[in-house]
CSV table of C-alpha atoms and ligand atoms in Angstrom, one decimal:
chain,number,residue,atom,x,y,z
A,1,UNK,CA,-71.1,-65.5,151.7
A,2,UNK,CA,-71.8,-67.1,148.5
A,3,UNK,CA,-73.2,-63.9,147.0
A,4,UNK,CA,-70.1,-61.8,148.0
A,5,UNK,CA,-67.9,-64.8,146.0
A,6,UNK,CA,-70.3,-64.6,143.1
A,7,UNK,CA,-69.7,-60.7,142.8
A,8,UNK,CA,-66.4,-60.9,143.2
A,9,UNK,CA,-65.7,-63.6,140.4
A,10,UNK,CA,-68.0,-61.1,138.2
A,11,UNK,CA,-66.5,-57.9,139.3
A,12,UNK,CA,-63.9,-57.3,136.4
A,13,UNK,CA,-66.9,-58.4,133.6
A,14,UNK,CA,-69.2,-56.2,135.6
A,15,UNK,CA,-66.8,-52.9,135.6
A,16,UNK,CA,-66.8,-53.5,132.0
A,17,UNK,CA,-70.1,-52.8,131.4
A,18,UNK,CA,-71.9,-49.4,131.2
A,19,UNK,CA,-72.4,-48.7,134.9
A,20,UNK,CA,-76.0,-47.9,134.8
A,21,UNK,CA,-76.6,-51.1,132.4
A,22,UNK,CA,-74.9,-52.8,135.2
A,23,UNK,CA,-76.6,-51.3,137.9
A,24,UNK,CA,-80.0,-52.6,136.1
A,25,UNK,CA,-78.6,-56.2,135.5
A,26,UNK,CA,-78.2,-56.5,139.3
A,27,UNK,CA,-81.4,-55.2,140.1
A,28,UNK,CA,-83.0,-57.3,138.0
A,29,UNK,CA,-81.3,-60.3,139.1
A,30,UNK,CA,-81.4,-58.8,143.1
A,31,UNK,CA,-85.3,-58.5,142.5
A,32,UNK,CA,-85.5,-62.8,141.9
A,33,UNK,CA,-83.3,-63.1,145.1
A,34,UNK,CA,-85.7,-61.1,147.1
A,35,UNK,CA,-88.4,-64.0,145.7
A,36,UNK,CA,-86.2,-66.8,146.5
A,37,UNK,CA,-87.3,-68.1,150.1
A,38,UNK,CA,-83.5,-69.4,150.7
A,39,UNK,CA,-82.7,-65.4,151.0
A,40,UNK,CA,-82.1,-65.2,154.8
A,41,UNK,CA,-80.9,-62.3,157.3
A,42,UNK,CA,-77.8,-63.2,158.9
A,43,UNK,CA,-78.5,-63.1,163.1
A,44,UNK,CA,-77.0,-59.4,163.9
A,45,UNK,CA,-74.7,-59.2,167.0
A,46,UNK,CA,-76.8,-58.2,169.9
A,47,UNK,CA,-74.0,-55.6,171.0
A,48,UNK,CA,-74.6,-53.4,167.4
A,49,UNK,CA,-77.8,-52.6,168.2
A,50,UNK,CA,-78.3,-48.6,168.7
A,51,UNK,CA,-80.9,-46.1,169.5
A,52,UNK,CA,-81.2,-43.0,167.7
A,53,UNK,CA,-83.6,-40.2,167.4
A,54,UNK,CA,-86.0,-42.0,169.2
A,55,UNK,CA,-85.9,-45.6,166.7
A,56,UNK,CA,-83.8,-49.2,167.6
A,57,UNK,CA,-81.6,-50.0,164.7
A,58,UNK,CA,-80.1,-53.5,164.5
A,59,UNK,CA,-77.1,-52.3,163.3
A,60,UNK,CA,-76.1,-48.5,163.1
A,61,UNK,CA,-74.6,-49.8,159.5
A,62,UNK,CA,-77.2,-48.2,157.0
A,63,UNK,CA,-77.6,-47.9,152.9
A,64,UNK,CA,-77.3,-44.3,152.3
A,65,UNK,CA,-79.7,-42.7,149.8
A,66,UNK,CA,-79.7,-43.3,145.4
A,67,UNK,CA,-79.0,-47.2,145.8
A,68,UNK,CA,-82.7,-48.2,145.9
A,69,UNK,CA,-84.2,-45.1,144.8
A,70,UNK,CA,-87.9,-47.1,144.5
A,71,UNK,CA,-87.2,-49.6,147.1
A,72,UNK,CA,-87.0,-52.6,145.0
A,73,UNK,CA,-85.1,-54.4,146.9
A,74,UNK,CA,-85.7,-54.5,150.6
A,75,UNK,CA,-85.8,-58.4,151.6
A,76,UNK,CA,-81.7,-58.1,149.8
A,77,UNK,CA,-80.4,-55.4,152.3
A,78,UNK,CA,-81.8,-57.4,155.1
A,79,UNK,CA,-80.0,-59.6,153.9
A,80,UNK,CA,-77.2,-58.3,153.9
A,81,UNK,CA,-76.9,-57.2,156.9
A,82,UNK,CA,-77.9,-53.7,157.0
A,83,UNK,CA,-79.8,-52.0,159.9
A,84,UNK,CA,-81.6,-49.4,157.9
A,85,UNK,CA,-82.0,-48.2,154.6
A,86,UNK,CA,-82.5,-44.9,152.8
A,87,UNK,CA,-84.7,-45.4,150.1
A,88,UNK,CA,-85.2,-42.9,147.4
A,89,UNK,CA,-84.6,-40.1,146.7
A,90,UNK,CA,-88.4,-39.9,145.9
A,91,UNK,CA,-89.8,-36.9,143.9
A,92,UNK,CA,-93.7,-36.2,144.4
A,93,UNK,CA,-94.2,-37.1,140.9
A,94,UNK,CA,-92.2,-39.4,138.4
A,95,UNK,CA,-89.5,-38.2,136.3
A,96,UNK,CA,-86.5,-39.6,134.0
A,97,UNK,CA,-83.7,-37.9,135.7
A,98,UNK,CA,-81.1,-36.1,133.5
A,99,UNK,CA,-79.8,-37.4,130.1
A,100,UNK,CA,-77.5,-40.9,130.1
A,101,UNK,CA,-74.7,-41.3,129.9
A,102,UNK,CA,-75.0,-39.5,133.8
A,103,UNK,CA,-72.7,-42.3,136.1
A,104,UNK,CA,-69.5,-42.9,135.7
A,105,UNK,CA,-66.9,-45.3,137.9
A,106,UNK,CA,-63.3,-44.6,138.8
A,107,UNK,CA,-62.3,-48.0,140.2
A,108,UNK,CA,-58.9,-47.6,141.2
A,109,UNK,CA,-59.7,-44.6,143.4
A,110,UNK,CA,-62.9,-46.1,144.6
A,111,UNK,CA,-64.9,-43.1,143.4
A,112,UNK,CA,-68.3,-42.7,141.4
A,113,UNK,CA,-69.3,-39.7,139.4
A,114,UNK,CA,-73.2,-39.4,139.1
A,115,UNK,CA,-75.4,-36.8,137.8
A,116,UNK,CA,-78.8,-38.8,138.1
A,117,UNK,CA,-80.9,-35.9,138.6
A,118,UNK,CA,-83.4,-38.1,140.6
A,119,UNK,CA,-84.5,-40.7,138.0
A,120,UNK,CA,-88.0,-41.3,140.3
A,121,UNK,CA,-91.1,-43.7,139.5
A,122,UNK,CA,-92.6,-40.8,141.8
A,123,UNK,CA,-94.2,-41.2,145.2
A,124,UNK,CA,-97.1,-42.9,144.6
A,125,UNK,CA,-95.7,-45.8,143.0
A,126,UNK,CA,-93.0,-46.0,145.9
A,127,UNK,CA,-95.4,-45.9,148.5
A,128,UNK,CA,-97.2,-48.8,146.8
A,129,UNK,CA,-94.3,-50.6,147.0
A,130,UNK,CA,-93.8,-49.9,150.5
A,131,UNK,CA,-96.9,-52.0,151.2
A,132,UNK,CA,-94.8,-55.0,151.6
A,133,UNK,CA,-91.7,-54.0,153.9
A,134,UNK,CA,-90.2,-57.0,155.8
A,135,UNK,CA,-90.0,-56.6,159.5
A,136,UNK,CA,-86.9,-55.7,161.4
A,137,UNK,CA,-85.2,-53.6,158.9
A,138,UNK,CA,-85.7,-50.0,159.4
A,139,UNK,CA,-86.8,-47.9,156.2
A,140,UNK,CA,-85.9,-43.9,156.0
A,141,UNK,CA,-87.7,-42.7,152.9
A,142,UNK,CA,-85.3,-39.7,151.2
A,143,UNK,CA,-87.7,-36.8,149.2
A,144,UNK,CA,-86.6,-34.1,147.0
A,145,UNK,CA,-88.5,-32.3,144.8
A,146,UNK,CA,-89.3,-32.6,141.0
A,147,UNK,CA,-86.8,-30.8,138.7
A,148,UNK,CA,-89.5,-28.7,136.8
A,149,UNK,CA,-90.8,-27.0,140.2
A,150,UNK,CA,-89.8,-23.9,140.4
A,151,UNK,CA,-87.9,-23.3,143.9
A,152,UNK,CA,-89.9,-21.2,145.9
A,153,UNK,CA,-92.7,-24.0,145.6
A,154,UNK,CA,-90.4,-26.4,146.8
A,155,UNK,CA,-92.2,-26.5,150.0
A,156,UNK,CA,-95.2,-28.0,147.9
A,157,UNK,CA,-93.4,-30.2,146.3
A,158,UNK,CA,-91.5,-31.9,150.2
A,159,UNK,CA,-95.0,-31.7,151.2
A,160,UNK,CA,-96.4,-33.9,148.6
A,161,UNK,CA,-94.2,-36.5,148.6
A,162,UNK,CA,-94.4,-36.9,152.6
A,163,UNK,CA,-97.9,-37.7,152.2
A,164,UNK,CA,-97.3,-40.7,150.3
A,165,UNK,CA,-94.2,-41.6,151.6
A,166,UNK,CA,-94.3,-40.9,154.9
A,167,UNK,CA,-97.0,-43.1,156.6
A,168,UNK,CA,-95.0,-46.3,154.7
A,169,UNK,CA,-91.4,-45.3,156.7
A,170,UNK,CA,-89.3,-45.3,159.8
A,171,UNK,CA,-88.0,-41.7,159.3
A,172,UNK,CA,-88.0,-39.2,157.0
A,173,UNK,CA,-85.1,-37.4,155.2
A,174,UNK,CA,-85.3,-34.4,153.4
A,175,UNK,CA,-82.8,-34.2,150.6
A,176,UNK,CA,-81.6,-30.3,149.8
A,177,UNK,CA,-77.8,-31.2,149.2
A,178,UNK,CA,-78.0,-33.1,146.0
A,179,UNK,CA,-75.5,-31.0,143.2
A,180,UNK,CA,-78.0,-32.6,140.7
A,181,UNK,CA,-80.8,-30.7,140.0
A,182,UNK,CA,-80.2,-27.1,140.1
A,183,UNK,CA,-80.7,-24.5,142.9
A,184,UNK,CA,-81.5,-27.3,145.4
A,185,UNK,CA,-79.1,-27.0,147.7
A,186,UNK,CA,-79.6,-23.3,148.0
A,187,UNK,CA,-82.2,-24.5,150.3
A,188,UNK,CA,-79.5,-25.2,152.5
A,189,UNK,CA,-79.3,-21.5,152.9
A,190,UNK,CA,-81.3,-20.6,156.7
A,191,UNK,CA,-83.6,-17.7,155.1
A,192,UNK,CA,-84.8,-20.6,152.6
A,193,UNK,CA,-84.6,-23.6,154.9
A,194,UNK,CA,-86.4,-22.0,158.1
A,195,UNK,CA,-89.8,-21.7,156.0
A,196,UNK,CA,-89.2,-25.5,154.5
A,197,UNK,CA,-88.2,-27.0,157.7
A,198,UNK,CA,-91.4,-25.2,159.5
A,199,UNK,CA,-93.4,-26.1,156.6
A,200,UNK,CA,-92.5,-30.0,157.0
A,201,UNK,CA,-92.8,-30.1,160.8
A,202,UNK,CA,-96.3,-28.6,160.5
A,203,UNK,CA,-97.5,-31.6,157.9
A,204,UNK,CA,-96.0,-33.8,160.5
A,205,UNK,CA,-97.9,-32.7,163.3
A,206,UNK,CA,-101.3,-32.2,161.0
A,207,UNK,CA,-100.7,-36.1,159.9
A,208,UNK,CA,-100.2,-37.3,163.5
A,209,UNK,CA,-96.8,-38.5,162.8
A,210,UNK,CA,-95.0,-36.4,165.9
A,211,UNK,CA,-93.2,-39.5,166.8
A,212,UNK,CA,-91.6,-39.9,163.4
A,213,UNK,CA,-88.3,-38.1,163.0
A,214,UNK,CA,-87.6,-35.9,160.1
A,215,UNK,CA,-83.6,-35.6,159.5
A,216,UNK,CA,-82.2,-33.3,156.9
A,217,UNK,CA,-79.2,-34.4,154.5
A,218,UNK,CA,-76.3,-32.0,154.1
A,219,UNK,CA,-73.9,-31.4,151.3
A,220,UNK,CA,-69.5,-31.4,152.1
A,221,UNK,CA,-69.6,-28.3,149.7
A,222,UNK,CA,-71.0,-25.2,152.1
A,223,UNK,CA,-68.5,-22.8,153.5
A,224,UNK,CA,-67.7,-23.5,157.0
A,225,UNK,CA,-69.7,-20.4,158.0
A,226,UNK,CA,-72.6,-21.4,156.1
A,227,UNK,CA,-72.5,-24.7,157.0
A,228,UNK,CA,-72.9,-23.5,160.6
A,229,UNK,CA,-75.4,-21.4,160.1
A,230,UNK,CA,-77.6,-24.3,158.6
A,231,UNK,CA,-76.2,-26.3,161.2
A,232,UNK,CA,-78.0,-23.9,163.6
A,233,UNK,CA,-81.8,-23.1,161.7
A,234,UNK,CA,-81.7,-26.9,161.5
A,235,UNK,CA,-81.1,-27.4,165.5
A,236,UNK,CA,-83.8,-24.5,166.4
A,237,UNK,CA,-86.2,-25.8,163.6
A,238,UNK,CA,-87.6,-28.7,165.5
A,239,UNK,CA,-86.2,-31.3,163.0
A,240,UNK,CA,-84.7,-35.0,164.6
A,241,UNK,CA,-81.4,-35.0,162.9
A,242,UNK,CA,-78.8,-34.7,160.4
A,243,UNK,CA,-77.2,-36.6,157.9
A,244,UNK,CA,-73.3,-35.8,156.8
A,245,UNK,CA,-72.9,-35.8,153.9
A,246,UNK,CA,-74.1,-35.9,150.4
A,247,UNK,CA,-71.6,-36.3,147.0
A,248,UNK,CA,-69.1,-33.5,146.6
A,249,UNK,CA,-68.7,-30.8,143.4
A,250,UNK,CA,-65.2,-30.9,144.7
A,251,UNK,CA,-62.7,-32.0,141.6
A,252,UNK,CA,-59.7,-31.6,144.5
A,253,UNK,CA,-60.9,-35.3,146.1
A,254,UNK,CA,-59.4,-36.7,142.8
A,255,UNK,CA,-55.5,-37.7,141.8
A,256,UNK,CA,-53.9,-35.5,139.8
A,257,UNK,CA,-53.3,-38.5,137.3
A,258,UNK,CA,-57.3,-38.7,137.1
A,259,UNK,CA,-58.3,-35.3,137.3
A,260,UNK,CA,-58.8,-34.7,133.7
A,261,UNK,CA,-60.4,-37.6,133.0
A,262,UNK,CA,-63.0,-37.1,135.8
A,263,UNK,CA,-63.5,-33.4,134.2
A,264,UNK,CA,-64.3,-34.8,130.7
A,265,UNK,CA,-67.1,-36.8,132.2
A,266,UNK,CA,-68.8,-33.8,133.1
A,267,UNK,CA,-70.6,-32.2,136.0
A,268,UNK,CA,-71.9,-34.3,139.0
A,269,UNK,CA,-71.0,-35.3,142.5
A,270,UNK,CA,-68.4,-37.4,143.5
A,271,UNK,CA,-68.6,-40.0,146.3
A,272,UNK,CA,-66.4,-42.4,147.3
A,273,UNK,CA,-63.1,-43.5,148.8
A,274,UNK,CA,-61.8,-40.2,148.0
A,275,UNK,CA,-64.5,-38.0,150.1
A,276,UNK,CA,-64.0,-39.7,153.0
A,277,UNK,CA,-61.8,-37.1,154.6
A,278,UNK,CA,-64.0,-34.2,153.7
A,279,UNK,CA,-67.1,-35.7,154.7
A,280,UNK,CA,-65.3,-36.3,157.9
A,281,UNK,CA,-63.9,-32.9,158.3
A,282,UNK,CA,-67.7,-31.6,157.5
A,283,UNK,CA,-69.2,-34.3,160.3
A,284,UNK,CA,-66.7,-33.2,162.9
A,285,UNK,CA,-67.4,-29.3,162.4
A,286,UNK,CA,-71.3,-30.3,162.4
A,287,UNK,CA,-71.2,-32.5,165.8
A,288,UNK,CA,-68.7,-29.9,167.3
A,289,UNK,CA,-71.6,-27.3,166.2
A,290,UNK,CA,-74.5,-29.0,167.4
A,291,UNK,CA,-72.9,-29.6,170.8
A,292,UNK,CA,-75.6,-32.7,171.5
A,293,UNK,CA,-78.6,-30.6,169.9
A,294,UNK,CA,-79.2,-33.2,167.1
A,295,UNK,CA,-77.9,-36.9,166.4
A,296,UNK,CA,-76.1,-36.8,163.5
A,297,UNK,CA,-75.9,-39.7,160.5
A,298,UNK,CA,-72.0,-39.8,159.4
A,299,UNK,CA,-72.2,-40.8,155.4
A,300,UNK,CA,-69.1,-39.8,152.6
A,301,UNK,CA,-66.5,-42.7,151.4
A,302,UNK,CA,-66.8,-44.7,154.2
A,303,UNK,CA,-65.5,-48.3,153.1
A,304,UNK,CA,-64.0,-50.4,156.0
A,305,UNK,CA,-64.8,-51.3,159.4
A,306,UNK,CA,-62.5,-48.8,160.9
A,307,UNK,CA,-64.2,-46.1,159.3
A,308,UNK,CA,-67.4,-47.4,160.5
A,309,UNK,CA,-66.2,-47.0,163.9
A,310,UNK,CA,-64.4,-44.0,163.7
A,311,UNK,CA,-67.8,-42.3,162.6
A,312,UNK,CA,-69.5,-43.3,165.7
A,313,UNK,CA,-66.2,-42.7,167.8
A,314,UNK,CA,-66.3,-39.2,166.2
A,315,UNK,CA,-69.9,-38.8,167.8
A,316,UNK,CA,-72.2,-40.3,164.8
A,317,UNK,CA,-75.2,-42.2,165.9
A,318,UNK,CA,-75.1,-44.1,162.7
A,319,UNK,CA,-73.2,-44.7,159.8
A,320,UNK,CA,-74.4,-45.1,155.9
A,321,UNK,CA,-72.6,-45.7,152.9
A,322,UNK,CA,-73.4,-46.5,149.0
A,323,UNK,CA,-70.0,-46.3,146.9
A,324,UNK,CA,-68.6,-48.7,148.8
A,325,UNK,CA,-70.5,-51.5,148.5
A,326,UNK,CA,-70.3,-51.3,144.6
A,327,UNK,CA,-66.1,-51.9,144.8
A,328,UNK,CA,-65.8,-54.3,147.6
A,329,UNK,CA,-69.7,-56.0,147.2
A,330,UNK,CA,-72.1,-57.8,149.2
A,331,UNK,CA,-69.6,-59.1,152.1
A,332,UNK,CA,-68.7,-55.3,153.2
A,333,UNK,CA,-71.9,-55.2,154.9
A,334,UNK,CA,-71.4,-58.3,157.0
A,335,UNK,CA,-67.8,-57.4,157.4
A,336,UNK,CA,-68.1,-53.8,158.7
A,337,UNK,CA,-71.2,-55.5,161.1
A,338,UNK,CA,-68.4,-57.8,162.2
A,339,UNK,CA,-65.7,-55.1,163.1
A,340,UNK,CA,-68.5,-53.3,164.7
A,341,UNK,CA,-69.3,-55.3,167.3
A,342,UNK,CA,-65.6,-56.3,167.9
A,343,UNK,CA,-65.0,-52.3,168.7
B,1,LIG,C1,-75.2,-42.8,142.1
B,1,LIG,C2,-75.8,-42.4,143.2
B,1,LIG,C3,-76.8,-41.6,143.2
B,1,LIG,C4,-76.9,-41.3,144.3
B,1,LIG,N1,-78.4,-40.7,144.6
B,1,LIG,C5,-78.6,-40.2,145.5
B,1,LIG,C6,-80.3,-39.9,145.8
B,1,LIG,O1,-81.2,-39.9,144.8
B,1,LIG,N2,-80.6,-38.9,147.4
B,1,LIG,C7,-79.3,-38.3,147.9
B,1,LIG,O2,-79.7,-38.3,148.9
B,1,LIG,N3,-78.1,-39.1,147.6
B,1,LIG,C8,-77.7,-39.9,146.5
B,1,LIG,N4,-76.4,-40.5,146.5
B,1,LIG,C9,-75.5,-39.9,147.8
B,1,LIG,C10,-75.6,-40.7,148.8
B,1,LIG,O3,-76.5,-41.3,149.4
B,1,LIG,C11,-74.6,-40.7,149.7
B,1,LIG,O4,-74.3,-39.5,150.6
B,1,LIG,C12,-72.7,-40.3,149.0
B,1,LIG,O5,-72.6,-40.8,147.8
B,1,LIG,C13,-71.5,-40.1,149.9
B,1,LIG,O6,-71.5,-41.9,150.7
B,1,LIG,P1,-70.5,-42.4,149.8
B,1,LIG,O7,-69.4,-42.3,149.7
B,1,LIG,O8,-70.9,-43.9,150.6
B,1,LIG,O9,-71.3,-43.4,148.8
B,1,LIG,C14,-76.5,-40.7,145.6
B,1,LIG,C15,-74.9,-41.6,145.4
B,1,LIG,C16,-74.8,-42.2,144.1
B,1,LIG,C17,-73.0,-42.6,143.8
């Protein structure tokens, strides 16, 4: 694939750039590519198709939330071979996110640290952009709350974002697991989670969108008993699925040689290769606890076809990745699809 060869050739140069500048540049180029008539989606092997929470996915592999927060490159993700893309996190009102620098990479370990803090154009702008979506790519809308909104009013924010985004996407993911919005992860506790989910399900009904799945995205850092309680509360609520996991606060996933360097970067969540074992432990615990009550989307450190295959064999309905795409390049999606089709 030409794009992959170009990415690989340019990678040393890209990795010398500030990560957020590289991201912005890639998005500018990506937007031009999306307008290019020659941008063609690959024909996906029919054996890749999966049904999950009532939706038919052309491939079980999806792009995790956070890369295309504003739904700017949907035709490109389709052309790479993703079966779905989770856009967002979208907050109801626009907000700039945390001050820069807020994105760091550790290529030798395939790790990224981010404390973006939900930089978002806001739900209105993103909803408008979603009017022109390519066919054949499923789109999830990942929703969050604005930083300035107090935790007690979180439900209002999720509802405001839902009203605008839900009519334009195939499923909704509620992000209560980013480590970069103070207090957000507290919403995972059952006493906070139950009214949040009930409020969202009531709104879904009000809007006549009962058929549209709502998923909940979990952190990998909950204590095992707390995780069980969260899973039980989610399963009892009437939502349709879980995503495990978001980034981790655990610096123990970094090799000792690089830990001091990562500590110096400061606050934020870690993703990528080193997260894989931890995210897998969490998803296995969640799957065991669920006992089939809800489907689960695996996410966290997946970077090879073997790991995606293993996630599905563990019992996940779908798999998502983000960080590996940055380090491995756009050809990774096709390579994983090929392995999944042969599995
Ligand atoms: C720079 C960056 C920004 C992210 N932003 C979001 C976000 O806005 N919402 C979200 O739910 N997850 C976000 N994530 C987390 C990813 O969706 C994913 O859960 C996590 O990175 C683990 O998967 P990975 O190891 O394949 O990257 C972000 C991750 C990165 C690296």
